[in-house]
Amino acid sequence: MTSSPIDAFIENDDEIVGLLGREWHRQLSTLQLIASENFTSPSVMAATGSILTNKYAEGYPGRRYYGGNLIVDEIEDLARHRLCHLFGADHANVQPHSGANANVAVYQALLEPGDTILALRLDQGGHLTHGSPASMTSKIWNFVSYGVTERTDDPANPGEHIDFDNVRALALEHRPKLIIAGATAYTRRIDPVIFREIADEVGALLMFDSAHVAGLIAGGSHPNPVPYADVVTFTTHKTLRGPRGGAILCREEHAKKIDMAVFPGQQGGPLEHVIAAKAVAFKEAAQPSFGVYTNQIVANARAFAAALSDQGFRTVSGGTDNHMVILDLRDFDAELTGKVAQEVLDIAGITTNRNQIPYDPRSPFITSGLRVGTAAQTTAGMTEGEFATIASLMATALRGRVDEAVLAGVREDVAALCANFNPYARFVK
Ligand code: DSN
C-alpha cells in the first residue's frame, strides 16, 4: 500500500498513521465524484498542517485579543486581500469555519429574529441553512421557499430550472428582508441579475450562496454575483479547491456588521492555519491555469451528463451548466433508490452521494436521485473520454448490482483508471 507524505511526521501513533494510509489509498484508487469535494494542492495541505495551528488570534488584523499576532495579521490580511482581488469585492471575511457558519453569520448581521428570508427549497437543491426544519436557522428566521419549474418531456425546455415567476410572486407576497440565490444541488447557471431585479422590486437584500460554484466564478466559468449581491458566501473546499472552510464577501456598507457577526457573534478563535491555506488557494485560483481547469470541469460535466443519459439515466434539468449532474434513477431502474445506488457504487469504487430530486416521492434518507460532480477527477487530469468511461462503469455496476463478480470487475477497472490519474503522483512511494 502506498502511504501519505504526512506519515513521516506522526510519531508514536500507528493507529492514526494506519488509518491515514488507508484513506490515502481509498482516495487515490477509487473515483471521487462527490460534487462538493476536490483534491487540494500539496501547498494547501502543507499550509493546513502548518505551525499556525498553535496560535490563538481572536479578533481581526490590528484588533486582536491576544498577543503575538503580528505575523498572523499579515497572513489574514493577505488572505483577505487576495480574496477581494479574486472576486472584485469590497470586503472579505475569511474566518468562517464552514459555509453554514458563513450563512448564519450573514443572517445574524443583517436580520432580526423572525425576519423573512426567501430561499430555494431544500428538496429542490437548497442548503440546510436555507431554512430546513432540521436547521436552527428555521427556528430563528421565517423562511419562505421558492422552487423549480415542473419537469417536461420537451428536450428543448426540460423544466427543473429556477422558477423566477415563483420567486417574484413569493417576494411580492411575503416581502422578505433577504433573498438567497444559490444552491447545493442545482445544475444550472444561476443568474444574479434577475435575483437583483426581484430583490430591488421588494426592497430586499440579496445574498448569493456560491458554495458550489465559487471556483467556477473565480475561473470565469460562471457569472460573478459580487457586483449584484449585497453579500456572497461560499465554502473554500469545493470547486475553489482550497482547505475546508468558509468565507464571506460583502459591500463595504455591511462589512462591520458581517465581521461582528462572525466574531464574536458566531465563532471564537479563527483557524489561522486554514486561513493561510485559503490564501494559498486564492493565489492558485488567480492563475490563468485555474480558468483552464474550471472550463474543463464544466466540459467534463456536460460530457458526463450526455454519457449518463446514453446509459439510460435521466439527468435532472436535462443536463448541466456547472460541475455537477443530478440523476433521476427511476428511468434507469424504477426499483433503484439513491441509497442503494450510492452503496453499490461504493463497493465498485465509485464515490457519490444520494440526493433528492425535485418532487421526489422518496425520503431524504432514501431518495430517487444521485448527485455526481467532476471537480475532483478533473483536478486529477481526467477529460471527457474518461467521464464517458465512468458513465459506462456506473451503469454496469448498477445493472449488475446483485452480482459480486460484476462489482469486483468494475472496481478493478476503476483502480486501473485511477492509477493513470493520480493527483499526488509525485508523492507515491
Ligand atoms: N450539502 C453539502 C454538499 O453540497 O455536499 C454542502 O454543505
GROMACS .gro file of C-alpha atoms and ligand atoms in nm:
model
  436
    1MET     CA    1   0.000   0.000   0.000
    2THR     CA    2   0.120   0.350  -0.071
    3SER     CA    3   0.137   0.587   0.223
    4SER     CA    4   0.067   0.956   0.258
    5PRO     CA    5   0.360   1.201   0.288
    6ILE     CA    6   0.236   1.326   0.625
    7ASP     CA    7   0.301   0.982   0.782
    8ALA     CA    8   0.666   1.073   0.829
    9PHE     CA    9   0.573   1.349   1.076
   10ILE     CA   10   0.341   1.148   1.301
   11GLU     CA   11   0.523   0.977   1.586
   12ASN     CA   12   0.401   0.710   1.823
   13ASP     CA   13   0.056   0.673   1.674
   14ASP     CA   14   0.043   0.371   1.449
   15GLU     CA   15  -0.336   0.366   1.461
   16ILE     CA   16  -0.374   0.712   1.306
   17VAL     CA   17  -0.087   0.654   1.062
   18GLY     CA   18  -0.254   0.330   0.956
   19LEU     CA   19  -0.591   0.496   0.909
   20LEU     CA   20  -0.439   0.787   0.715
   21GLY     CA   21  -0.262   0.539   0.490
   22ARG     CA   22  -0.586   0.357   0.423
   23GLU     CA   23  -0.770   0.683   0.344
   24TRP     CA   24  -0.483   0.793   0.118
   25HIS     CA   25  -0.519   0.466  -0.070
   26ARG     CA   26  -0.901   0.496  -0.085
   27GLN     CA   27  -0.896   0.847  -0.228
   28LEU     CA   28  -0.640   0.759  -0.493
   29SER     CA   29  -0.762   0.415  -0.601
   30THR     CA   30  -1.135   0.495  -0.625
   31LEU     CA   31  -1.324   0.765  -0.813
   32GLN     CA   32  -1.415   1.077  -0.615
   33LEU     CA   33  -1.739   1.204  -0.768
   34ILE     CA   34  -1.891   1.387  -0.471
   35ALA     CA   35  -1.970   1.731  -0.616
   36SER     CA   36  -1.855   1.914  -0.303
   37GLU     CA   37  -1.510   1.754  -0.287
   38ASN     CA   38  -1.180   1.814  -0.459
   39PHE     CA   39  -0.810   1.726  -0.439
   40THR     CA   40  -0.626   2.026  -0.292
   41SER     CA   41  -0.270   2.106  -0.392
   42PRO     CA   42   0.015   1.987  -0.168
   43SER     CA   43   0.074   2.357  -0.089
   44VAL     CA   44  -0.279   2.391   0.050
   45MET     CA   45  -0.234   2.075   0.257
   46ALA     CA   46   0.104   2.191   0.388
   47ALA     CA   47  -0.036   2.528   0.500
   48THR     CA   48  -0.328   2.350   0.668
   49GLY     CA   49  -0.079   2.135   0.857
   50SER     CA   50   0.146   2.429   0.948
   51ILE     CA   51   0.266   2.578   1.277
   52LEU     CA   52  -0.019   2.830   1.268
   53THR     CA   53  -0.243   2.568   1.429
   54ASN     CA   54  -0.069   2.667   1.754
   55LYS     CA   55  -0.187   3.027   1.756
   56TYR     CA   56  -0.484   3.197   1.919
   57ALA     CA   57  -0.597   3.509   1.734
   58GLU     CA   58  -0.948   3.611   1.840
   59GLY     CA   59  -1.035   3.936   1.667
   60TYR     CA   60  -0.920   4.076   1.334
   61PRO     CA   61  -0.588   4.205   1.197
   62GLY     CA   62  -0.482   4.505   1.405
   63ARG     CA   63  -0.754   4.435   1.665
   64ARG     CA   64  -0.669   4.107   1.836
   65TYR     CA   65  -0.747   3.996   2.189
   66TYR     CA   66  -0.418   3.803   2.219
   67GLY     CA   67  -0.054   3.899   2.177
   68GLY     CA   68   0.192   3.761   1.925
   69ASN     CA   69  -0.025   3.816   1.621
   70LEU     CA   70   0.191   4.043   1.404
   71ILE     CA   71   0.265   3.769   1.154
   72VAL     CA   72  -0.081   3.617   1.177
   73ASP     CA   73  -0.221   3.962   1.097
   74GLU     CA   74  -0.011   3.973   0.780
   75ILE     CA   75  -0.133   3.627   0.683
   76GLU     CA   76  -0.501   3.707   0.737
   77ASP     CA   77  -0.466   4.042   0.558
   78LEU     CA   78  -0.301   3.865   0.265
   79ALA     CA   79  -0.588   3.615   0.250
   80ARG     CA   80  -0.849   3.895   0.263
   81HIS     CA   81  -0.666   4.099   0.000
   82ARG     CA   82  -0.624   3.804  -0.237
   83LEU     CA   83  -0.989   3.711  -0.198
   84CYS     CA   84  -1.120   4.064  -0.264
   85HIS     CA   85  -0.896   4.082  -0.570
   86LEU     CA   86  -1.009   3.740  -0.698
   87PHE     CA   87  -1.379   3.830  -0.697
   88GLY     CA   88  -1.366   4.211  -0.723
   89ALA     CA   89  -1.523   4.256  -0.379
   90ASP     CA   90  -1.510   4.548  -0.134
   91HIS     CA   91  -1.462   4.341   0.179
   92ALA     CA   92  -1.378   3.983   0.273
   93ASN     CA   93  -1.409   3.783   0.592
   94VAL     CA   94  -1.202   3.464   0.574
   95GLN     CA   95  -1.271   3.336   0.927
   96PRO     CA   96  -1.590   3.126   0.891
   97HIS     CA   97  -1.511   2.766   0.979
   98SER     CA   98  -1.768   2.645   0.724
   99GLY     CA   99  -2.028   2.755   0.474
  100ALA     CA  100  -2.302   2.700   0.732
  101ASN     CA  101  -2.126   2.936   0.976
  102ALA     CA  102  -2.086   3.191   0.699
  103ASN     CA  103  -2.457   3.180   0.613
  104VAL     CA  104  -2.574   3.205   0.972
  105ALA     CA  105  -2.335   3.496   1.034
  106VAL     CA  106  -2.493   3.683   0.742
  107TYR     CA  107  -2.843   3.631   0.884
  108GLN     CA  108  -2.725   3.744   1.225
  109ALA     CA  109  -2.555   4.052   1.077
  110LEU     CA  110  -2.833   4.173   0.852
  111LEU     CA  111  -3.159   4.049   1.008
  112GLU     CA  112  -3.358   4.044   1.330
  113PRO     CA  113  -3.502   3.717   1.466
  114GLY     CA  114  -3.834   3.650   1.294
  115ASP     CA  115  -3.744   3.834   0.972
  116THR     CA  116  -3.845   3.664   0.647
  117ILE     CA  117  -3.590   3.502   0.414
  118LEU     CA  118  -3.680   3.373   0.065
  119ALA     CA  119  -3.463   3.077  -0.044
  120LEU     CA  120  -3.463   2.764  -0.261
  121ARG     CA  121  -3.646   2.459  -0.126
  122LEU     CA  122  -3.415   2.206   0.033
  123ASP     CA  123  -3.565   1.915  -0.165
  124GLN     CA  124  -3.509   2.106  -0.490
  125GLY     CA  125  -3.147   2.198  -0.430
  126GLY     CA  126  -3.136   2.440  -0.133
  127HIS     CA  127  -2.896   2.405   0.159
  128LEU     CA  128  -2.981   2.306   0.517
  129THR     CA  129  -2.910   2.665   0.627
  130HIS     CA  130  -3.163   2.791   0.373
  131GLY     CA  131  -3.436   2.708   0.622
  132SER     CA  132  -3.453   2.332   0.660
  133PRO     CA  133  -3.681   2.238   0.953
  134ALA     CA  134  -3.382   2.040   1.084
  135SER     CA  135  -3.163   2.351   1.094
  136MET     CA  136  -3.164   2.606   1.376
  137THR     CA  137  -3.198   2.873   1.105
  138SER     CA  138  -3.566   2.784   1.062
  139LYS     CA  139  -3.626   2.831   1.435
  140ILE     CA  140  -3.487   3.186   1.434
  141TRP     CA  141  -3.593   3.324   1.097
  142ASN     CA  142  -3.908   3.286   0.893
  143PHE     CA  143  -3.821   3.104   0.570
  144VAL     CA  144  -4.035   3.103   0.259
  145SER     CA  145  -3.921   2.870  -0.019
  146TYR     CA  146  -3.925   2.907  -0.395
  147GLY     CA  147  -3.890   2.609  -0.626
  148VAL     CA  148  -3.801   2.492  -0.973
  149THR     CA  149  -4.034   2.452  -1.268
  150GLU     CA  150  -4.205   2.118  -1.332
  151ARG     CA  151  -4.026   1.857  -1.540
  152THR     CA  152  -4.147   1.833  -1.902
  153ASP     CA  153  -4.087   1.583  -2.182
  154ASP     CA  154  -3.969   1.857  -2.417
  155PRO     CA  155  -3.589   1.827  -2.456
  156ALA     CA  156  -3.572   2.194  -2.564
  157ASN     CA  157  -3.741   2.302  -2.243
  158PRO     CA  158  -3.694   2.023  -1.988
  159GLY     CA  159  -3.803   2.222  -1.681
  160GLU     CA  160  -3.649   2.184  -1.334
  161HIS     CA  161  -3.491   2.530  -1.370
  162ILE     CA  162  -3.541   2.800  -1.102
  163ASP     CA  163  -3.895   2.930  -1.141
  164PHE     CA  164  -3.840   3.306  -1.146
  165ASP     CA  165  -4.215   3.373  -1.171
  166ASN     CA  166  -4.247   3.185  -0.842
  167VAL     CA  167  -3.954   3.376  -0.690
  168ARG     CA  168  -4.108   3.710  -0.788
  169ALA     CA  169  -4.462   3.616  -0.677
  170LEU     CA  170  -4.340   3.496  -0.337
  171ALA     CA  171  -4.121   3.802  -0.296
  172LEU     CA  172  -4.415   4.033  -0.368
  173GLU     CA  173  -4.641   3.835  -0.134
  174HIS     CA  174  -4.405   3.791   0.162
  175ARG     CA  175  -4.177   4.097   0.129
  176PRO     CA  176  -3.865   3.914   0.255
  177LYS     CA  177  -3.587   4.114   0.411
  178LEU     CA  178  -3.333   3.881   0.247
  179ILE     CA  179  -3.343   3.678  -0.074
  180ILE     CA  180  -3.096   3.394  -0.116
  181ALA     CA  181  -2.973   3.287  -0.459
  182GLY     CA  182  -2.754   2.979  -0.478
  183ALA     CA  183  -2.787   2.609  -0.415
  184THR     CA  184  -2.625   2.290  -0.305
  185ALA     CA  185  -2.778   2.058  -0.563
  186TYR     CA  186  -2.868   2.254  -0.876
  187THR     CA  187  -2.710   2.208  -1.216
  188ARG     CA  188  -2.797   2.528  -1.398
  189ARG     CA  189  -2.636   2.869  -1.419
  190ILE     CA  190  -2.792   3.099  -1.158
  191ASP     CA  191  -2.843   3.446  -1.300
  192PRO     CA  192  -2.758   3.706  -1.032
  193VAL     CA  193  -2.911   3.987  -1.240
  194ILE     CA  194  -3.267   3.852  -1.223
  195PHE     CA  195  -3.232   3.794  -0.849
  196ARG     CA  196  -3.108   4.152  -0.804
  197GLU     CA  197  -3.403   4.287  -1.001
  198ILE     CA  198  -3.651   4.095  -0.785
  199ALA     CA  199  -3.472   4.197  -0.464
  200ASP     CA  200  -3.488   4.562  -0.573
  201GLU     CA  201  -3.859   4.532  -0.659
  202VAL     CA  202  -3.937   4.440  -0.298
  203GLY     CA  203  -3.658   4.625  -0.118
  204ALA     CA  204  -3.482   4.305  -0.008
  205LEU     CA  205  -3.114   4.241   0.048
  206LEU     CA  206  -2.959   3.977  -0.179
  207MET     CA  207  -2.725   3.704  -0.060
  208PHE     CA  208  -2.567   3.469  -0.312
  209ASP     CA  209  -2.461   3.135  -0.162
  210SER     CA  210  -2.196   3.034  -0.412
  211ALA     CA  211  -2.057   2.742  -0.211
  212HIS     CA  212  -2.056   2.505  -0.503
  213VAL     CA  213  -1.967   2.740  -0.786
  214ALA     CA  214  -1.710   2.967  -0.614
  215GLY     CA  215  -1.426   2.807  -0.809
  216LEU     CA  216  -1.619   2.829  -1.135
  217ILE     CA  217  -1.675   3.200  -1.068
  218ALA     CA  218  -1.306   3.255  -0.989
  219GLY     CA  219  -1.212   3.076  -1.310
  220GLY     CA  220  -1.464   3.271  -1.520
  221SER     CA  221  -1.687   2.970  -1.591
  222HIS     CA  222  -1.992   3.103  -1.403
  223PRO     CA  223  -2.123   3.462  -1.375
  224ASN     CA  224  -1.977   3.656  -1.083
  225PRO     CA  225  -2.255   3.756  -0.839
  226VAL     CA  226  -2.036   4.004  -0.647
  227PRO     CA  227  -2.144   4.314  -0.847
  228TYR     CA  228  -2.512   4.227  -0.786
  229ALA     CA  229  -2.535   4.077  -0.438
  230ASP     CA  230  -2.506   4.256  -0.105
  231VAL     CA  231  -2.329   3.952   0.033
  232VAL     CA  232  -2.171   3.642  -0.122
  233THR     CA  233  -2.093   3.337   0.092
  234PHE     CA  234  -1.911   3.021  -0.002
  235THR     CA  235  -1.702   2.730   0.109
  236THR     CA  236  -1.341   2.719   0.004
  237HIS     CA  237  -1.306   2.343  -0.049
  238LYS     CA  238  -1.535   2.260  -0.340
  239THR     CA  239  -1.465   2.387  -0.693
  240LEU     CA  240  -1.237   2.653  -0.540
  241ARG     CA  241  -1.003   2.369  -0.436
  242GLY     CA  242  -0.887   2.515  -0.106
  243PRO     CA  243  -0.893   2.383   0.251
  244ARG     CA  244  -1.220   2.300   0.427
  245GLY     CA  245  -1.376   2.628   0.540
  246GLY     CA  246  -1.598   2.924   0.457
  247ALA     CA  247  -1.570   3.288   0.353
  248ILE     CA  248  -1.791   3.594   0.312
  249LEU     CA  249  -1.766   3.879   0.064
  250CYS     CA  250  -1.975   4.190   0.107
  251ARG     CA  251  -2.025   4.550   0.015
  252GLU     CA  252  -1.837   4.796   0.234
  253GLU     CA  253  -2.160   4.916   0.397
  254HIS     CA  254  -2.216   4.569   0.551
  255ALA     CA  255  -1.852   4.498   0.644
  256LYS     CA  256  -1.860   4.596   1.009
  257LYS     CA  257  -2.180   4.405   1.085
  258ILE     CA  258  -2.058   4.095   0.899
  259ASP     CA  259  -1.727   4.093   1.085
  260MET     CA  260  -1.902   4.136   1.419
  261ALA     CA  261  -2.140   3.851   1.340
  262VAL     CA  262  -1.856   3.607   1.255
  263PHE     CA  263  -1.654   3.709   1.562
  264PRO     CA  264  -1.769   3.737   1.836
  265GLY     CA  265  -2.120   3.657   1.711
  266GLN     CA  266  -2.063   3.303   1.584
  267GLN     CA  267  -1.707   3.192   1.649
  268GLY     CA  268  -1.413   3.233   1.884
  269GLY     CA  269  -1.055   3.186   1.771
  270PRO     CA  270  -1.010   3.171   1.393
  271LEU     CA  271  -0.825   2.877   1.236
  272GLU     CA  272  -0.524   3.070   1.112
  273HIS     CA  273  -0.360   2.758   0.965
  274VAL     CA  274  -0.672   2.715   0.749
  275ILE     CA  275  -0.673   3.088   0.668
  276ALA     CA  276  -0.313   3.055   0.542
  277ALA     CA  277  -0.424   2.761   0.329
  278LYS     CA  278  -0.717   2.968   0.199
  279ALA     CA  279  -0.466   3.238   0.098
  280VAL     CA  280  -0.265   2.975  -0.091
  281ALA     CA  281  -0.578   2.854  -0.269
  282PHE     CA  282  -0.686   3.210  -0.360
  283LYS     CA  283  -0.346   3.268  -0.521
  284GLU     CA  284  -0.376   2.941  -0.713
  285ALA     CA  285  -0.727   3.035  -0.829
  286ALA     CA  286  -0.598   3.369  -0.963
  287GLN     CA  287  -0.363   3.196  -1.209
  288PRO     CA  288  -0.472   3.169  -1.576
  289SER     CA  289  -0.437   2.790  -1.549
  290PHE     CA  290  -0.724   2.787  -1.299
  291GLY     CA  291  -0.964   2.915  -1.567
  292VAL     CA  292  -0.847   2.636  -1.796
  293TYR     CA  293  -0.921   2.394  -1.511
  294THR     CA  294  -1.272   2.528  -1.442
  295ASN     CA  295  -1.364   2.530  -1.811
  296GLN     CA  296  -1.257   2.166  -1.823
  297ILE     CA  297  -1.469   2.089  -1.514
  298VAL     CA  298  -1.777   2.219  -1.698
  299ALA     CA  299  -1.686   2.047  -2.028
  300ASN     CA  300  -1.639   1.723  -1.836
  301ALA     CA  301  -1.972   1.761  -1.656
  302ARG     CA  302  -2.154   1.819  -1.986
  303ALA     CA  303  -1.987   1.515  -2.142
  304PHE     CA  304  -2.064   1.312  -1.828
  305ALA     CA  305  -2.432   1.415  -1.837
  306ALA     CA  306  -2.458   1.317  -2.205
  307ALA     CA  307  -2.285   0.983  -2.147
  308LEU     CA  308  -2.503   0.904  -1.843
  309SER     CA  309  -2.808   0.989  -2.049
  310ASP     CA  310  -2.687   0.747  -2.320
  311GLN     CA  311  -2.669   0.481  -2.047
  312GLY     CA  312  -3.040   0.531  -1.968
  313PHE     CA  313  -3.026   0.774  -1.675
  314ARG     CA  314  -3.244   1.084  -1.676
  315THR     CA  315  -3.048   1.396  -1.585
  316VAL     CA  316  -3.245   1.646  -1.377
  317SER     CA  317  -3.298   1.972  -1.573
  318GLY     CA  318  -3.183   1.797  -1.890
  319GLY     CA  319  -2.809   1.841  -1.835
  320THR     CA  320  -2.574   2.079  -1.662
  321ASP     CA  321  -2.406   2.420  -1.681
  322ASN     CA  322  -2.172   2.365  -1.389
  323HIS     CA  323  -1.969   2.089  -1.226
  324MET     CA  324  -2.249   1.858  -1.118
  325VAL     CA  325  -2.504   1.622  -1.264
  326ILE     CA  326  -2.810   1.505  -1.074
  327LEU     CA  327  -2.954   1.174  -1.185
  328ASP     CA  328  -3.315   1.067  -1.153
  329LEU     CA  329  -3.259   0.693  -1.112
  330ARG     CA  330  -3.621   0.594  -1.175
  331ASP     CA  331  -3.589   0.599  -1.554
  332PHE     CA  332  -3.284   0.372  -1.533
  333ASP     CA  333  -3.449   0.130  -1.291
  334ALA     CA  334  -3.775   0.206  -1.109
  335GLU     CA  335  -3.670  -0.008  -0.811
  336LEU     CA  336  -3.329   0.153  -0.766
  337THR     CA  337  -3.310   0.410  -0.486
  338GLY     CA  338  -3.038   0.669  -0.433
  339LYS     CA  339  -2.935   0.495  -0.112
  340VAL     CA  340  -2.883   0.159  -0.280
  341ALA     CA  341  -2.709   0.317  -0.580
  342GLN     CA  342  -2.465   0.501  -0.352
  343GLU     CA  343  -2.391   0.181  -0.158
  344VAL     CA  344  -2.345  -0.033  -0.469
  345LEU     CA  345  -2.118   0.226  -0.631
  346ASP     CA  346  -1.911   0.243  -0.311
  347ILE     CA  347  -1.847  -0.130  -0.343
  348ALA     CA  348  -1.748  -0.073  -0.706
  349GLY     CA  349  -1.502   0.202  -0.607
  350ILE     CA  350  -1.713   0.497  -0.726
  351THR     CA  351  -1.784   0.752  -0.453
  352THR     CA  352  -2.106   0.951  -0.493
  353ASN     CA  353  -2.388   1.078  -0.276
  354ARG     CA  354  -2.758   1.017  -0.290
  355ASN     CA  355  -2.972   1.324  -0.337
  356GLN     CA  356  -3.336   1.412  -0.354
  357ILE     CA  357  -3.466   1.520  -0.691
  358PRO     CA  358  -3.744   1.778  -0.738
  359TYR     CA  359  -4.080   1.633  -0.626
  360ASP     CA  360  -3.905   1.319  -0.502
  361PRO     CA  361  -4.155   1.065  -0.368
  362ARG     CA  362  -3.883   0.909  -0.153
  363SER     CA  363  -3.746   1.046   0.176
  364PRO     CA  364  -3.417   1.242   0.203
  365PHE     CA  365  -3.259   0.932   0.358
  366ILE     CA  366  -3.359   0.703   0.070
  367THR     CA  367  -3.405   0.938  -0.232
  368SER     CA  368  -3.461   0.870  -0.601
  369GLY     CA  369  -3.154   1.061  -0.710
  370LEU     CA  370  -2.779   1.057  -0.714
  371ARG     CA  371  -2.551   1.362  -0.734
  372VAL     CA  372  -2.215   1.340  -0.908
  373GLY     CA  373  -1.952   1.605  -0.979
  374THR     CA  374  -1.643   1.642  -1.193
  375ALA     CA  375  -1.424   1.884  -0.993
  376ALA     CA  376  -1.200   1.630  -0.818
  377GLN     CA  377  -1.132   1.394  -1.105
  378THR     CA  378  -1.073   1.692  -1.335
  379THR     CA  379  -0.801   1.800  -1.093
  380ALA     CA  380  -0.660   1.451  -1.134
  381GLY     CA  381  -0.639   1.516  -1.510
  382MET     CA  382  -0.944   1.336  -1.644
  383THR     CA  383  -1.118   1.473  -1.953
  384GLU     CA  384  -1.436   1.396  -2.148
  385GLY     CA  385  -1.325   1.047  -2.258
  386GLU     CA  386  -1.264   0.929  -1.904
  387PHE     CA  387  -1.603   1.061  -1.792
  388ALA     CA  388  -1.772   0.863  -2.071
  389THR     CA  389  -1.590   0.555  -1.939
  390ILE     CA  390  -1.704   0.634  -1.583
  391ALA     CA  391  -2.067   0.662  -1.701
  392SER     CA  392  -2.038   0.319  -1.854
  393LEU     CA  393  -1.879   0.174  -1.538
  394MET     CA  394  -2.158   0.323  -1.325
  395ALA     CA  395  -2.426   0.170  -1.546
  396THR     CA  396  -2.252  -0.169  -1.544
  397ALA     CA  397  -2.225  -0.168  -1.165
  398LEU     CA  398  -2.584  -0.061  -1.109
  399ARG     CA  399  -2.728  -0.308  -1.361
  400GLY     CA  400  -2.519  -0.591  -1.214
  401ARG     CA  401  -2.561  -0.482  -0.855
  402VAL     CA  402  -2.654  -0.824  -0.719
  403ASP     CA  403  -2.357  -0.991  -0.885
  404GLU     CA  404  -2.039  -0.969  -0.678
  405ALA     CA  405  -1.822  -1.060  -0.976
  406VAL     CA  406  -1.960  -0.770  -1.179
  407LEU     CA  407  -1.891  -0.527  -0.895
  408ALA     CA  408  -1.540  -0.666  -0.843
  409GLY     CA  409  -1.474  -0.628  -1.217
  410VAL     CA  410  -1.586  -0.264  -1.214
  411ARG     CA  411  -1.372  -0.200  -0.908
  412GLU     CA  412  -1.067  -0.337  -1.091
  413ASP     CA  413  -1.138  -0.118  -1.393
  414VAL     CA  414  -1.181   0.183  -1.164
  415ALA     CA  415  -0.849   0.114  -0.990
  416ALA     CA  416  -0.674   0.082  -1.327
  417LEU     CA  417  -0.823   0.413  -1.440
  418CYS     CA  418  -0.727   0.590  -1.117
  419ALA     CA  419  -0.372   0.458  -1.136
  420ASN     CA  420  -0.326   0.669  -1.451
  421PHE     CA  421  -0.474   0.983  -1.292
  422ASN     CA  422  -0.311   1.025  -0.954
  423PRO     CA  423  -0.322   1.391  -0.843
  424TYR     CA  424  -0.040   1.328  -0.596
  425ALA     CA  425   0.171   1.106  -0.820
  426ARG     CA  426   0.494   1.267  -0.713
  427PHE     CA  427   0.434   1.158  -0.352
  428VAL     CA  428   0.355   0.794  -0.420
  429LYS     CA  429   0.624   0.578  -0.272
  430DSN     N1  430  -2.452   1.998   0.143
  430DSN     C1  431  -2.310   1.991   0.122
  430DSN     C2  432  -2.281   1.944  -0.014
  430DSN     O1  433  -2.317   2.010  -0.111
  430DSN     O2  434  -2.224   1.837  -0.027
  430DSN     C3  435  -2.251   2.121   0.145
  430DSN     O3  436  -2.285   2.171   0.269
   0.00000   0.00000   0.00000
